[in-house]
Structures are given as structure tokens and as C-alpha cells.
Amino acid sequence: RAGLVEGIFRDTPVLPVHLDSSGLECYICDDENLDEGSDCHEQFRYDCTSYAKNFKPTELIFCRTMRKRVNSYTITKECISEQDHYRVFPLRQYSFDEEECDFIEMDGNELAYCLCQKNFCNAKNIVDQFVDFEEVSRKFLL
């Protein structure tokens, strides 16, 4: 079954996007029935500006990659507000520093996510995003 995002954009022509300098751009996709290390079959560039307009100007907006396991894996890449993210995931006990990845079990399902705030920072698969996050975190600990 094609992912939701893929189904919506399959026949949509790709147009160049001109951004406000404050806009965050992320990759978006939604695919299911994947293996643990898989990524979406197709990703789309998305300007998060229109999404961000639903929130106060002070609301943090992230690019998020999320992997959920219920028998097989589902990968979702999207723009997400801080408040919407923490409706699902536990609030972190430390300040956000460019990137955050975590893995939790909730209601018997495995959930992994990575948040970031640079344009197209969610391009890599979630395993590689975790590796990058661990490398950066280790440098701060040294």
C-alpha cells in the first residue's frame, strides 16, 4: 500500500519553491510495511511555513522522522510543532540543541524519532540520523 503522502502527491507536478528566509523546509513521506533500517520509498520537499502559521510565532517547528513498529515498521517524515510532538512523546529533561533522537516503548509499540531544525535535516534514514546524533552527543561529553 502506498503511503499517504505518496498517494496525495503522485500526480502533482513539482514546482520550484521560494522561501521566506525564516522558513524551515523538511522532507515529508509516510510509508508502512518496511524493514527496520528502511526509509520511505519516495520523499518530498515541503516548506513548513504554512504549517507553522497554525501556531504562535514563538512555537518551535521541527523536521521529524518517526519510526513506529507494529509487526512491521512505518516511517513518517514531517514538519511538527513542539507542542504536537510532546503530545505523543515524553517531554525532554534537557534543552534542545540542534538535534534530538530517542527511542521509547509505548503501549507495546516501539517508537523512535529524531527532531532537527535545519533545512532538509531529516533526509537520511532514521538509523543514520541516530548515528549522527550519537556522534554529536559524544563530542559534547568529551
PDB file of C-alpha atoms in Angstrom:
ATOM      1  CA  ARG A   1       0.000   0.000   0.000  1.00  0.00           C
ATOM      2  CA  ALA A   2       1.378   3.360  -0.966  1.00  0.00           C
ATOM      3  CA  GLY A   3       1.968   5.825   1.848  1.00  0.00           C
ATOM      4  CA  LEU A   4      -0.494   8.643   2.443  1.00  0.00           C
ATOM      5  CA  VAL A   5       1.896  11.343   1.304  1.00  0.00           C
ATOM      6  CA  GLU A   6       2.913   9.373  -1.783  1.00  0.00           C
ATOM      7  CA  GLY A   7      -0.739   8.864  -2.734  1.00  0.00           C
ATOM      8  CA  ILE A   8      -1.518  12.548  -2.390  1.00  0.00           C
ATOM      9  CA  PHE A   9       1.442  13.793  -4.429  1.00  0.00           C
ATOM     10  CA  ARG A  10       1.797  11.045  -7.049  1.00  0.00           C
ATOM     11  CA  ASP A  11       0.272  13.080  -9.899  1.00  0.00           C
ATOM     12  CA  THR A  12       1.194  16.539  -8.625  1.00  0.00           C
ATOM     13  CA  PRO A  13       3.739  18.445 -10.715  1.00  0.00           C
ATOM     14  CA  VAL A  14       6.816  19.584  -8.815  1.00  0.00           C
ATOM     15  CA  LEU A  15       7.159  23.362  -8.780  1.00  0.00           C
ATOM     16  CA  PRO A  16      10.111  25.388  -7.518  1.00  0.00           C
ATOM     17  CA  VAL A  17       9.552  26.737  -4.012  1.00  0.00           C
ATOM     18  CA  HIS A  18      10.781  30.185  -2.977  1.00  0.00           C
ATOM     19  CA  LEU A  19      11.057  30.524   0.773  1.00  0.00           C
ATOM     20  CA  ASP A  20      10.968  33.265   3.308  1.00  0.00           C
ATOM     21  CA  SER A  21      14.419  33.170   4.914  1.00  0.00           C
ATOM     22  CA  SER A  22      12.844  32.166   8.242  1.00  0.00           C
ATOM     23  CA  GLY A  23      11.000  29.145   6.767  1.00  0.00           C
ATOM     24  CA  LEU A  24      12.021  25.598   7.632  1.00  0.00           C
ATOM     25  CA  GLU A  25      11.991  23.016   4.865  1.00  0.00           C
ATOM     26  CA  CYS A  26      11.659  19.317   5.615  1.00  0.00           C
ATOM     27  CA  TYR A  27      11.222  16.096   3.741  1.00  0.00           C
ATOM     28  CA  ILE A  28       7.793  14.531   4.117  1.00  0.00           C
ATOM     29  CA  CYS A  29       6.662  10.969   3.489  1.00  0.00           C
ATOM     30  CA  ASP A  30       4.637   8.172   5.054  1.00  0.00           C
ATOM     31  CA  ASP A  31       5.347   4.529   4.197  1.00  0.00           C
ATOM     32  CA  GLU A  32       4.430   1.332   6.011  1.00  0.00           C
ATOM     33  CA  ASN A  33       5.312  -2.378   5.819  1.00  0.00           C
ATOM     34  CA  LEU A  34       9.033  -1.559   5.915  1.00  0.00           C
ATOM     35  CA  ASP A  35      12.061  -3.306   7.408  1.00  0.00           C
ATOM     36  CA  GLU A  36      13.822  -1.866  10.459  1.00  0.00           C
ATOM     37  CA  GLY A  37      16.522   0.036   8.529  1.00  0.00           C
ATOM     38  CA  SER A  38      14.330   1.058   5.601  1.00  0.00           C
ATOM     39  CA  ASP A  39      13.363   4.551   4.599  1.00  0.00           C
ATOM     40  CA  CYS A  40      10.406   5.921   2.671  1.00  0.00           C
ATOM     41  CA  HIS A  41      10.331   4.836  -0.941  1.00  0.00           C
ATOM     42  CA  GLU A  42       9.891   8.441  -2.025  1.00  0.00           C
ATOM     43  CA  GLN A  43      10.356  11.708  -0.110  1.00  0.00           C
ATOM     44  CA  PHE A  44       9.007  15.132  -0.976  1.00  0.00           C
ATOM     45  CA  ARG A  45      10.422  18.546  -0.132  1.00  0.00           C
ATOM     46  CA  TYR A  46       7.998  20.617   1.923  1.00  0.00           C
ATOM     47  CA  ASP A  47       8.031  24.222   3.114  1.00  0.00           C
ATOM     48  CA  CYS A  48       6.800  24.214   6.729  1.00  0.00           C
ATOM     49  CA  THR A  49       5.795  27.900   6.667  1.00  0.00           C
ATOM     50  CA  SER A  50       2.077  27.274   6.078  1.00  0.00           C
ATOM     51  CA  TYR A  51       2.059  24.596   8.813  1.00  0.00           C
ATOM     52  CA  ALA A  52       3.848  26.955  11.227  1.00  0.00           C
ATOM     53  CA  LYS A  53       1.164  29.624  10.712  1.00  0.00           C
ATOM     54  CA  ASN A  54      -1.196  27.425  12.772  1.00  0.00           C
ATOM     55  CA  PHE A  55       0.854  28.234  15.887  1.00  0.00           C
ATOM     56  CA  LYS A  56       2.126  31.230  17.810  1.00  0.00           C
ATOM     57  CA  PRO A  57       5.295  32.752  16.323  1.00  0.00           C
ATOM     58  CA  THR A  58       7.223  31.544  19.389  1.00  0.00           C
ATOM     59  CA  GLU A  59       6.309  27.873  18.787  1.00  0.00           C
ATOM     60  CA  LEU A  60       9.298  25.756  17.770  1.00  0.00           C
ATOM     61  CA  ILE A  61       8.861  23.870  14.499  1.00  0.00           C
ATOM     62  CA  PHE A  62      10.989  20.814  13.721  1.00  0.00           C
ATOM     63  CA  CYS A  63      11.594  18.350  10.953  1.00  0.00           C
ATOM     64  CA  ARG A  64      10.761  14.952  12.429  1.00  0.00           C
ATOM     65  CA  THR A  65      11.455  11.426  11.306  1.00  0.00           C
ATOM     66  CA  MET A  66       9.426   8.874  13.234  1.00  0.00           C
ATOM     67  CA  ARG A  67       9.559   5.091  13.049  1.00  0.00           C
ATOM     68  CA  LYS A  68       6.769   3.027  14.594  1.00  0.00           C
ATOM     69  CA  ARG A  69       6.800  -0.740  14.903  1.00  0.00           C
ATOM     70  CA  VAL A  70       3.565  -2.681  14.936  1.00  0.00           C
ATOM     71  CA  ASN A  71       4.535  -6.012  13.319  1.00  0.00           C
ATOM     72  CA  SER A  72       6.359  -4.152  10.502  1.00  0.00           C
ATOM     73  CA  TYR A  73       7.752  -0.617  10.504  1.00  0.00           C
ATOM     74  CA  THR A  74       6.121   2.634   9.449  1.00  0.00           C
ATOM     75  CA  ILE A  75       8.260   5.680   8.647  1.00  0.00           C
ATOM     76  CA  THR A  76       6.809   9.186   8.741  1.00  0.00           C
ATOM     77  CA  LYS A  77       8.755  12.339   7.906  1.00  0.00           C
ATOM     78  CA  GLU A  78       7.053  15.666   8.528  1.00  0.00           C
ATOM     79  CA  CYS A  79       7.043  19.171   9.946  1.00  0.00           C
ATOM     80  CA  ILE A  80       5.950  19.050  13.577  1.00  0.00           C
ATOM     81  CA  SER A  81       5.420  21.684  16.257  1.00  0.00           C
ATOM     82  CA  GLU A  82       6.967  21.242  19.664  1.00  0.00           C
ATOM     83  CA  GLN A  83       3.527  21.018  21.321  1.00  0.00           C
ATOM     84  CA  ASP A  84       2.259  18.414  18.837  1.00  0.00           C
ATOM     85  CA  HIS A  85       5.428  16.337  19.218  1.00  0.00           C
ATOM     86  CA  TYR A  86       5.176  16.257  23.012  1.00  0.00           C
ATOM     87  CA  ARG A  87       1.531  15.200  22.913  1.00  0.00           C
ATOM     88  CA  VAL A  88       2.888  11.778  21.899  1.00  0.00           C
ATOM     89  CA  PHE A  89       6.428  11.685  23.291  1.00  0.00           C
ATOM     90  CA  PRO A  90       7.626  12.365  26.848  1.00  0.00           C
ATOM     91  CA  LEU A  91       8.904  15.889  27.483  1.00  0.00           C
ATOM     92  CA  ARG A  92      12.693  16.011  27.428  1.00  0.00           C
ATOM     93  CA  GLN A  93      14.538  16.975  30.585  1.00  0.00           C
ATOM     94  CA  TYR A  94      17.218  18.982  28.789  1.00  0.00           C
ATOM     95  CA  SER A  95      17.333  21.857  26.324  1.00  0.00           C
ATOM     96  CA  PHE A  96      17.075  21.188  22.610  1.00  0.00           C
ATOM     97  CA  ASP A  97      20.424  21.509  20.819  1.00  0.00           C
ATOM     98  CA  GLU A  98      20.008  21.328  17.020  1.00  0.00           C
ATOM     99  CA  GLU A  99      19.022  17.656  17.007  1.00  0.00           C
ATOM    100  CA  GLU A 100      17.361  15.130  19.291  1.00  0.00           C
ATOM    101  CA  CYS A 101      16.747  11.418  18.826  1.00  0.00           C
ATOM    102  CA  ASP A 102      15.082   8.996  21.200  1.00  0.00           C
ATOM    103  CA  PHE A 103      13.581   5.527  21.348  1.00  0.00           C
ATOM    104  CA  ILE A 104      10.660   4.574  23.598  1.00  0.00           C
ATOM    105  CA  GLU A 105       8.153   1.803  24.046  1.00  0.00           C
ATOM    106  CA  MET A 106       4.542   2.923  24.350  1.00  0.00           C
ATOM    107  CA  ASP A 107       1.513   0.643  24.633  1.00  0.00           C
ATOM    108  CA  GLY A 108       3.644  -2.304  23.483  1.00  0.00           C
ATOM    109  CA  ASN A 109       4.784  -0.477  20.331  1.00  0.00           C
ATOM    110  CA  GLU A 110       8.322   0.665  19.607  1.00  0.00           C
ATOM    111  CA  LEU A 111       8.599   4.337  18.669  1.00  0.00           C
ATOM    112  CA  ALA A 112      11.784   6.043  17.551  1.00  0.00           C
ATOM    113  CA  TYR A 113      12.113   9.648  16.471  1.00  0.00           C
ATOM    114  CA  CYS A 114      14.624  12.292  15.509  1.00  0.00           C
ATOM    115  CA  LEU A 115      13.930  16.033  15.573  1.00  0.00           C
ATOM    116  CA  CYS A 116      16.060  18.668  13.879  1.00  0.00           C
ATOM    117  CA  GLN A 117      15.806  22.310  12.804  1.00  0.00           C
ATOM    118  CA  LYS A 118      17.944  22.745   9.690  1.00  0.00           C
ATOM    119  CA  ASN A 119      16.562  22.656   6.170  1.00  0.00           C
ATOM    120  CA  PHE A 120      16.138  19.081   4.941  1.00  0.00           C
ATOM    121  CA  CYS A 121      17.889  17.733   8.044  1.00  0.00           C
ATOM    122  CA  ASN A 122      15.566  14.702   8.022  1.00  0.00           C
ATOM    123  CA  ALA A 123      16.810  13.486   4.621  1.00  0.00           C
ATOM    124  CA  LYS A 124      18.701  10.450   5.952  1.00  0.00           C
ATOM    125  CA  ASN A 125      17.032   7.290   7.199  1.00  0.00           C
ATOM    126  CA  ILE A 126      16.352   7.193  10.928  1.00  0.00           C
ATOM    127  CA  VAL A 127      19.215   4.778  11.678  1.00  0.00           C
ATOM    128  CA  ASP A 128      21.738   7.199  10.139  1.00  0.00           C
ATOM    129  CA  GLN A 129      20.114  10.136  11.956  1.00  0.00           C
ATOM    130  CA  PHE A 130      20.570   8.265  15.263  1.00  0.00           C
ATOM    131  CA  VAL A 131      24.239   7.586  14.410  1.00  0.00           C
ATOM    132  CA  ASP A 132      24.826  11.280  13.624  1.00  0.00           C
ATOM    133  CA  PHE A 133      23.061  12.313  16.836  1.00  0.00           C
ATOM    134  CA  GLU A 134      25.182   9.918  18.926  1.00  0.00           C
ATOM    135  CA  GLU A 135      28.402  11.224  17.341  1.00  0.00           C
ATOM    136  CA  VAL A 136      27.474  14.847  18.081  1.00  0.00           C
ATOM    137  CA  SER A 137      26.350  13.965  21.624  1.00  0.00           C
ATOM    138  CA  ARG A 138      29.617  12.140  22.296  1.00  0.00           C
ATOM    139  CA  LYS A 139      31.642  15.210  21.217  1.00  0.00           C
ATOM    140  CA  PHE A 140      29.784  17.343  23.767  1.00  0.00           C
ATOM    141  CA  LEU A 141      30.528  14.826  26.519  1.00  0.00           C
ATOM    142  CA  LEU A 142      34.276  14.785  25.816  1.00  0.00           C
TER     143      LEU A 142
END
